[in-house]
Amino acid sequence: MLREWTIYCGSVNEIVEECIDINLHWVGMQRNLPILSNIALDYIWLPISSCSVERSFSMYNNLLNSDRQNLSCESLKQLSMLYFNGEVKF
């Protein structure tokens, strides 16, 4: 990993381009930097805002409202699975 990081840091000055497809860049780097490219390909597609997290909490708030405060953990898991897979809508 440290070797790959050193190679990457040495090549960063060569990469400066206006329009670069970051996904294609890291796919191309897999041969020379397999560990670093796998990490990059995992992280470049993570959401950069908290909207999806807030949306999830909002959905759980719909699931676990005041009428459902006594659900067991297993029942809540099953209800969540049905809700997030489109079988149940509230």
GROMACS .gro file of N, CA, C and O in nm:
model
  360
    1MET      N    1   0.083  -0.119   0.000
    1MET     CA    2   0.000   0.000   0.000
    1MET      C    3   0.087   0.125   0.000
    1MET      O    4   0.061   0.218  -0.075
    2LEU      N    5   0.190   0.126   0.084
    2LEU     CA    6   0.279   0.243   0.091
    2LEU      C    7   0.354   0.261  -0.041
    2LEU      O    8   0.371   0.374  -0.088
    3ARG      N    9   0.395   0.150  -0.102
    3ARG     CA   10   0.462   0.157  -0.232
    3ARG      C   11   0.369   0.217  -0.337
    3ARG      O   12   0.409   0.305  -0.413
    4GLU      N   13   0.244   0.172  -0.338
    4GLU     CA   14   0.147   0.224  -0.435
    4GLU      C   15   0.120   0.372  -0.411
    4GLU      O   16   0.106   0.449  -0.505
    5TRP      N   17   0.111   0.412  -0.284
    5TRP     CA   18   0.087   0.552  -0.252
    5TRP      C   19   0.202   0.639  -0.302
    5TRP      O   20   0.181   0.747  -0.356
    6THR      N   21   0.325   0.591  -0.287
    6THR     CA   22   0.442   0.664  -0.334
    6THR      C   23   0.439   0.678  -0.486
    6THR      O   24   0.466   0.786  -0.540
    7ILE      N   25   0.406   0.570  -0.555
    7ILE     CA   26   0.395   0.576  -0.702
    7ILE      C   27   0.287   0.675  -0.742
    7ILE      O   28   0.306   0.757  -0.832
    8TYR      N   29   0.172   0.668  -0.677
    8TYR     CA   30   0.061   0.759  -0.709
    8TYR      C   31   0.100   0.905  -0.686
    8TYR      O   32   0.075   0.990  -0.771
    9CYS      N   33   0.163   0.934  -0.572
    9CYS     CA   34   0.204   1.072  -0.542
    9CYS      C   35   0.303   1.124  -0.645
    9CYS      O   36   0.302   1.243  -0.678
   10GLY      N   37   0.386   1.037  -0.698
   10GLY     CA   38   0.481   1.078  -0.801
   10GLY      C   39   0.416   1.104  -0.936
   10GLY      O   40   0.469   1.177  -1.019
   11SER      N   41   0.299   1.046  -0.958
   11SER     CA   42   0.232   1.063  -1.087
   11SER      C   43   0.118   1.164  -1.084
   11SER      O   44   0.059   1.191  -1.188
   12VAL      N   45   0.089   1.222  -0.971
   12VAL     CA   46  -0.024   1.315  -0.959
   12VAL      C   47  -0.007   1.436  -1.050
   12VAL      O   48  -0.101   1.482  -1.111
   13ASN      N   49   0.114   1.487  -1.064
   13ASN     CA   50   0.136   1.604  -1.149
   13ASN      C   51   0.108   1.577  -1.295
   13ASN      O   52   0.077   1.667  -1.370
   14GLU      N   53   0.117   1.451  -1.337
   14GLU     CA   54   0.089   1.415  -1.476
   14GLU      C   55  -0.061   1.409  -1.504
   14GLU      O   56  -0.102   1.417  -1.618
   15ILE      N   57  -0.144   1.396  -1.404
   15ILE     CA   58  -0.286   1.369  -1.420
   15ILE      C   59  -0.370   1.496  -1.440
   15ILE      O   60  -0.482   1.488  -1.484
   16VAL      N   61  -0.317   1.611  -1.413
   16VAL     CA   62  -0.395   1.734  -1.414
   16VAL      C   63  -0.456   1.757  -1.552
   16VAL      O   64  -0.386   1.789  -1.647
   17GLU      N   65  -0.586   1.735  -1.561
   17GLU     CA   66  -0.662   1.755  -1.684
   17GLU      C   67  -0.792   1.823  -1.648
   17GLU      O   68  -0.843   1.809  -1.538
   18GLU      N   69  -0.848   1.894  -1.743
   18GLU     CA   70  -0.976   1.963  -1.720
   18GLU      C   71  -1.090   1.863  -1.704
   18GLU      O   72  -1.162   1.866  -1.608
   19CYS      N   73  -1.106   1.779  -1.803
   19CYS     CA   74  -1.218   1.683  -1.802
   19CYS      C   75  -1.162   1.542  -1.794
   19CYS      O   76  -1.106   1.491  -1.890
   20ILE      N   77  -1.174   1.482  -1.679
   20ILE     CA   78  -1.123   1.346  -1.661
   20ILE      C   79  -1.238   1.260  -1.609
   20ILE      O   80  -1.315   1.301  -1.523
   21ASP      N   81  -1.252   1.141  -1.664
   21ASP     CA   82  -1.349   1.045  -1.614
   21ASP      C   83  -1.280   0.967  -1.503
   21ASP      O   84  -1.193   0.882  -1.529
   22ILE      N   85  -1.313   0.999  -1.382
   22ILE     CA   86  -1.242   0.942  -1.266
   22ILE      C   87  -1.257   0.791  -1.259
   22ILE      O   88  -1.164   0.721  -1.220
   23ASN      N   89  -1.371   0.740  -1.299
   23ASN     CA   90  -1.391   0.595  -1.299
   23ASN      C   91  -1.296   0.528  -1.398
   23ASN      O   92  -1.229   0.431  -1.364
   24LEU      N   93  -1.289   0.580  -1.521
   24LEU     CA   94  -1.199   0.523  -1.620
   24LEU      C   95  -1.053   0.537  -1.578
   24LEU      O   96  -0.971   0.449  -1.604
   25HIS      N   97  -1.022   0.647  -1.514
   25HIS     CA   98  -0.885   0.668  -1.467
   25HIS      C   99  -0.843   0.557  -1.371
   25HIS      O  100  -0.737   0.496  -1.386
   26TRP      N  101  -0.928   0.530  -1.270
   26TRP     CA  102  -0.891   0.429  -1.170
   26TRP      C  103  -0.900   0.287  -1.224
   26TRP      O  104  -0.826   0.200  -1.181
   27VAL      N  105  -0.989   0.263  -1.320
   27VAL     CA  106  -0.993   0.131  -1.384
   27VAL      C  107  -0.862   0.109  -1.460
   27VAL      O  108  -0.803   0.001  -1.455
   28GLY      N  109  -0.813   0.213  -1.525
   28GLY     CA  110  -0.685   0.205  -1.595
   28GLY      C  111  -0.566   0.189  -1.502
   28GLY      O  112  -0.463   0.133  -1.539
   29MET      N  113  -0.578   0.237  -1.381
   29MET     CA  114  -0.468   0.228  -1.283
   29MET      C  115  -0.464   0.094  -1.211
   29MET      O  116  -0.371   0.067  -1.136
   30GLN      N  117  -0.564   0.008  -1.232
   30GLN     CA  118  -0.570  -0.119  -1.158
   30GLN      C  119  -0.450  -0.208  -1.182
   30GLN      O  120  -0.409  -0.280  -1.093
   31ARG      N  121  -0.393  -0.200  -1.299
   31ARG     CA  122  -0.277  -0.285  -1.329
   31ARG      C  123  -0.155  -0.242  -1.248
   31ARG      O  124  -0.082  -0.326  -1.194
   32ASN      N  125  -0.132  -0.110  -1.238
   32ASN     CA  126  -0.014  -0.060  -1.167
   32ASN      C  127  -0.037  -0.039  -1.018
   32ASN      O  128   0.056  -0.053  -0.940
   33LEU      N  129  -0.159  -0.003  -0.982
   33LEU     CA  130  -0.192   0.027  -0.842
   33LEU      C  131  -0.317  -0.050  -0.800
   33LEU      O  132  -0.423   0.008  -0.777
   34PRO      N  133  -0.309  -0.182  -0.789
   34PRO     CA  134  -0.431  -0.261  -0.764
   34PRO      C  135  -0.499  -0.230  -0.630
   34PRO      O  136  -0.622  -0.219  -0.625
   35ILE      N  137  -0.424  -0.213  -0.524
   35ILE     CA  138  -0.485  -0.188  -0.393
   35ILE      C  139  -0.548  -0.049  -0.389
   35ILE      O  140  -0.665  -0.032  -0.353
   36LEU      N  141  -0.471   0.051  -0.431
   36LEU     CA  142  -0.520   0.188  -0.428
   36LEU      C  143  -0.639   0.209  -0.522
   36LEU      O  144  -0.734   0.279  -0.489
   37SER      N  145  -0.636   0.146  -0.639
   37SER     CA  146  -0.747   0.162  -0.733
   37SER      C  147  -0.874   0.096  -0.680
   37SER      O  148  -0.984   0.149  -0.698
   38ASN      N  149  -0.861  -0.018  -0.612
   38ASN     CA  150  -0.979  -0.081  -0.553
   38ASN      C  151  -1.040   0.007  -0.445
   38ASN      O  152  -1.162   0.020  -0.437
   39ILE      N  153  -0.955   0.069  -0.365
   39ILE     CA  154  -1.005   0.160  -0.262
   39ILE      C  155  -1.074   0.280  -0.327
   39ILE      O  156  -1.185   0.318  -0.289
   40ALA      N  157  -1.010   0.337  -0.428
   40ALA     CA  158  -1.066   0.454  -0.496
   40ALA      C  159  -1.200   0.421  -0.562
   40ALA      O  160  -1.296   0.497  -0.553
   41LEU      N  161  -1.207   0.305  -0.628
   41LEU     CA  162  -1.331   0.267  -0.695
   41LEU      C  163  -1.444   0.242  -0.596
   41LEU      O  164  -1.561   0.261  -0.628
   42ASP      N  165  -1.410   0.200  -0.475
   42ASP     CA  166  -1.513   0.185  -0.372
   42ASP      C  167  -1.563   0.320  -0.324
   42ASP      O  168  -1.681   0.340  -0.301
   43TYR      N  169  -1.472   0.416  -0.308
   43TYR     CA  170  -1.506   0.542  -0.244
   43TYR      C  171  -1.557   0.651  -0.338
   43TYR      O  172  -1.627   0.741  -0.294
   44ILE      N  173  -1.526   0.645  -0.467
   44ILE     CA  174  -1.570   0.754  -0.554
   44ILE      C  175  -1.721   0.756  -0.576
   44ILE      O  176  -1.776   0.857  -0.613
   45TRP      N  177  -1.786   0.646  -0.548
   45TRP     CA  178  -1.932   0.641  -0.569
   45TRP      C  179  -2.011   0.657  -0.441
   45TRP      O  180  -2.133   0.644  -0.441
   46LEU      N  181  -1.946   0.685  -0.330
   46LEU     CA  182  -2.020   0.710  -0.206
   46LEU      C  183  -2.092   0.844  -0.216
   46LEU      O  184  -2.041   0.939  -0.275
   47PRO      N  185  -2.211   0.853  -0.159
   47PRO     CA  186  -2.283   0.982  -0.163
   47PRO      C  187  -2.207   1.088  -0.085
   47PRO      O  188  -2.151   1.061   0.021
   48ILE      N  189  -2.206   1.210  -0.139
   48ILE     CA  190  -2.133   1.318  -0.074
   48ILE      C  191  -2.223   1.409   0.007
   48ILE      O  192  -2.180   1.509   0.061
   49SER      N  193  -2.349   1.375   0.013
   49SER     CA  194  -2.440   1.456   0.095
   49SER      C  195  -2.509   1.366   0.196
   49SER      O  196  -2.503   1.244   0.188
   50SER      N  197  -2.575   1.428   0.290
   50SER     CA  198  -2.644   1.351   0.392
   50SER      C  199  -2.790   1.326   0.356
   50SER      O  200  -2.864   1.273   0.437
   51CYS      N  201  -2.830   1.362   0.235
   51CYS     CA  202  -2.971   1.345   0.195
   51CYS      C  203  -3.017   1.201   0.205
   51CYS      O  204  -3.125   1.174   0.255
   52SER      N  205  -2.936   1.107   0.157
   52SER     CA  206  -2.978   0.967   0.160
   52SER      C  207  -2.988   0.916   0.304
   52SER      O  208  -3.076   0.837   0.336
   53VAL      N  209  -2.899   0.963   0.390
   53VAL     CA  210  -2.905   0.925   0.531
   53VAL      C  211  -3.031   0.981   0.595
   53VAL      O  212  -3.103   0.912   0.666
   54GLU      N  213  -3.059   1.109   0.568
   54GLU     CA  214  -3.179   1.171   0.624
   54GLU      C  215  -3.305   1.103   0.572
   54GLU      O  216  -3.401   1.084   0.645
   55ARG      N  217  -3.303   1.063   0.445
   55ARG     CA  218  -3.418   0.994   0.387
   55ARG      C  219  -3.439   0.860   0.457
   55ARG      O  220  -3.551   0.821   0.486
   56SER      N  221  -3.331   0.789   0.487
   56SER     CA  222  -3.342   0.661   0.557
   56SER      C  223  -3.401   0.680   0.696
   56SER      O  224  -3.488   0.603   0.738
   57PHE      N  225  -3.354   0.781   0.769
   57PHE     CA  226  -3.410   0.806   0.901
   57PHE      C  227  -3.557   0.842   0.893
   57PHE      O  228  -3.637   0.802   0.977
   58SER      N  229  -3.595   0.917   0.791
   58SER     CA  230  -3.734   0.953   0.773
   58SER      C  231  -3.819   0.828   0.747
   58SER      O  232  -3.930   0.814   0.800
   59MET      N  233  -3.765   0.736   0.666
   59MET     CA  234  -3.838   0.611   0.639
   59MET      C  235  -3.853   0.528   0.766
   59MET      O  236  -3.958   0.470   0.791
   60TYR      N  237  -3.747   0.521   0.846
   60TYR     CA  238  -3.756   0.447   0.972
   60TYR      C  239  -3.854   0.514   1.067
   60TYR      O  240  -3.921   0.447   1.145
   61ASN      N  241  -3.863   0.645   1.063
   61ASN     CA  242  -3.961   0.716   1.145
   61ASN      C  243  -4.102   0.675   1.105
   61ASN      O  244  -4.190   0.661   1.189
   62ASN      N  245  -4.124   0.654   0.975
   62ASN     CA  246  -4.255   0.606   0.929
   62ASN      C  247  -4.282   0.464   0.978
   62ASN      O  248  -4.394   0.429   1.011
   63LEU      N  249  -4.177   0.382   0.979
   63LEU     CA  250  -4.193   0.244   1.024
   63LEU      C  251  -4.219   0.235   1.174
   63LEU      O  252  -4.304   0.160   1.219
   64LEU      N  253  -4.142   0.309   1.250
   64LEU     CA  254  -4.147   0.298   1.395
   64LEU      C  255  -4.219   0.420   1.454
   64LEU      O  256  -4.163   0.496   1.529
   65ASN      N  257  -4.343   0.437   1.415
   65ASN     CA  258  -4.421   0.550   1.467
   65ASN      C  259  -4.479   0.515   1.604
   65ASN      O  260  -4.453   0.410   1.660
   66SER      N  261  -4.560   0.603   1.658
   66SER     CA  262  -4.612   0.584   1.794
   66SER      C  263  -4.701   0.460   1.807
   66SER      O  264  -4.715   0.404   1.916
   67ASP      N  265  -4.760   0.414   1.696
   67ASP     CA  266  -4.843   0.294   1.701
   67ASP      C  267  -4.761   0.164   1.705
   67ASP      O  268  -4.814   0.058   1.735
   68ARG      N  269  -4.633   0.174   1.670
   68ARG     CA  270  -4.550   0.053   1.660
   68ARG      C  271  -4.431   0.056   1.758
   68ARG      O  272  -4.327   0.002   1.728
   69GLN      N  273  -4.445   0.116   1.870
   69GLN     CA  274  -4.334   0.127   1.965
   69GLN      C  275  -4.297  -0.004   2.032
   69GLN      O  276  -4.188  -0.018   2.084
   70ASN      N  277  -4.385  -0.102   2.028
   70ASN     CA  278  -4.359  -0.228   2.098
   70ASN      C  279  -4.320  -0.342   2.004
   70ASN      O  280  -4.332  -0.458   2.042
   71LEU      N  281  -4.272  -0.310   1.885
   71LEU     CA  282  -4.229  -0.415   1.793
   71LEU      C  283  -4.101  -0.481   1.846
   71LEU      O  284  -4.013  -0.414   1.898
   72SER      N  285  -4.093  -0.611   1.829
   72SER     CA  286  -3.968  -0.679   1.864
   72SER      C  287  -3.863  -0.646   1.757
   72SER      O  288  -3.896  -0.600   1.648
   73CYS      N  289  -3.737  -0.672   1.788
   73CYS     CA  290  -3.630  -0.646   1.692
   73CYS      C  291  -3.651  -0.726   1.564
   73CYS      O  292  -3.631  -0.675   1.454
   74GLU      N  293  -3.692  -0.851   1.580
   74GLU     CA  294  -3.714  -0.937   1.462
   74GLU      C  295  -3.829  -0.884   1.376
   74GLU      O  296  -3.820  -0.879   1.254
   75SER      N  297  -3.937  -0.841   1.439
   75SER     CA  298  -4.051  -0.786   1.364
   75SER      C  299  -4.011  -0.658   1.292
   75SER      O  300  -4.049  -0.634   1.177
   76LEU      N  301  -3.932  -0.574   1.358
   76LEU     CA  302  -3.885  -0.450   1.296
   76LEU      C  303  -3.794  -0.480   1.177
   76LEU      O  304  -3.804  -0.415   1.073
   77LYS      N  305  -3.707  -0.582   1.189
   77LYS     CA  306  -3.621  -0.621   1.077
   77LYS      C  307  -3.705  -0.665   0.958
   77LYS      O  308  -3.679  -0.627   0.844
   78GLN      N  309  -3.805  -0.749   0.985
   78GLN     CA  310  -3.889  -0.799   0.876
   78GLN      C  311  -3.971  -0.688   0.813
   78GLN      O  312  -3.984  -0.682   0.691
   79LEU      N  313  -4.025  -0.599   0.893
   79LEU     CA  314  -4.101  -0.486   0.841
   79LEU      C  315  -4.012  -0.394   0.759
   79LEU      O  316  -4.052  -0.346   0.653
   80SER      N  317  -3.890  -0.373   0.806
   80SER     CA  318  -3.794  -0.290   0.732
   80SER      C  319  -3.762  -0.353   0.598
   80SER      O  320  -3.757  -0.284   0.496
   81MET      N  321  -3.740  -0.484   0.596
   81MET     CA  322  -3.710  -0.553   0.471
   81MET      C  323  -3.825  -0.537   0.372
   81MET      O  324  -3.804  -0.505   0.255
   82LEU      N  325  -3.947  -0.556   0.420
   82LEU     CA  326  -4.063  -0.540   0.332
   82LEU      C  327  -4.076  -0.396   0.283
   82LEU      O  328  -4.104  -0.371   0.167
   83TYR      N  329  -4.054  -0.302   0.372
   83TYR     CA  330  -4.069  -0.160   0.338
   83TYR      C  331  -3.965  -0.117   0.235
   83TYR      O  332  -3.998  -0.057   0.134
   84PHE      N  333  -3.839  -0.150   0.259
   84PHE     CA  334  -3.732  -0.104   0.170
   84PHE      C  335  -3.725  -0.181   0.040
   84PHE      O  336  -3.661  -0.139  -0.055
   85ASN      N  337  -3.789  -0.296   0.034
   85ASN     CA  338  -3.792  -0.373  -0.092
   85ASN      C  339  -3.921  -0.351  -0.169
   85ASN      O  340  -3.949  -0.423  -0.264
   86GLY      N  341  -4.000  -0.257  -0.126
   86GLY     CA  342  -4.117  -0.217  -0.204
   86GLY      C  343  -4.244  -0.295  -0.181
   86GLY      O  344  -4.341  -0.277  -0.252
   87GLU      N  345  -4.247  -0.384  -0.085
   87GLU     CA  346  -4.366  -0.464  -0.061
   87GLU      C  347  -4.471  -0.390   0.023
   87GLU      O  348  -4.590  -0.415   0.009
   88VAL      N  349  -4.429  -0.300   0.110
   88VAL     CA  350  -4.520  -0.229   0.200
   88VAL      C  351  -4.493  -0.081   0.188
   88VAL      O  352  -4.378  -0.039   0.188
   89LYS      N  353  -4.596   0.000   0.177
   89LYS     CA  354  -4.580   0.146   0.176
   89LYS      C  355  -4.676   0.205   0.278
   89LYS      O  356  -4.789   0.163   0.291
   90PHE      N  357  -4.627   0.304   0.353
   90PHE     CA  358  -4.708   0.369   0.456
   90PHE      C  359  -4.745   0.508   0.414
   90PHE      O  360  -4.678   0.577   0.353
   0.00000   0.00000   0.00000
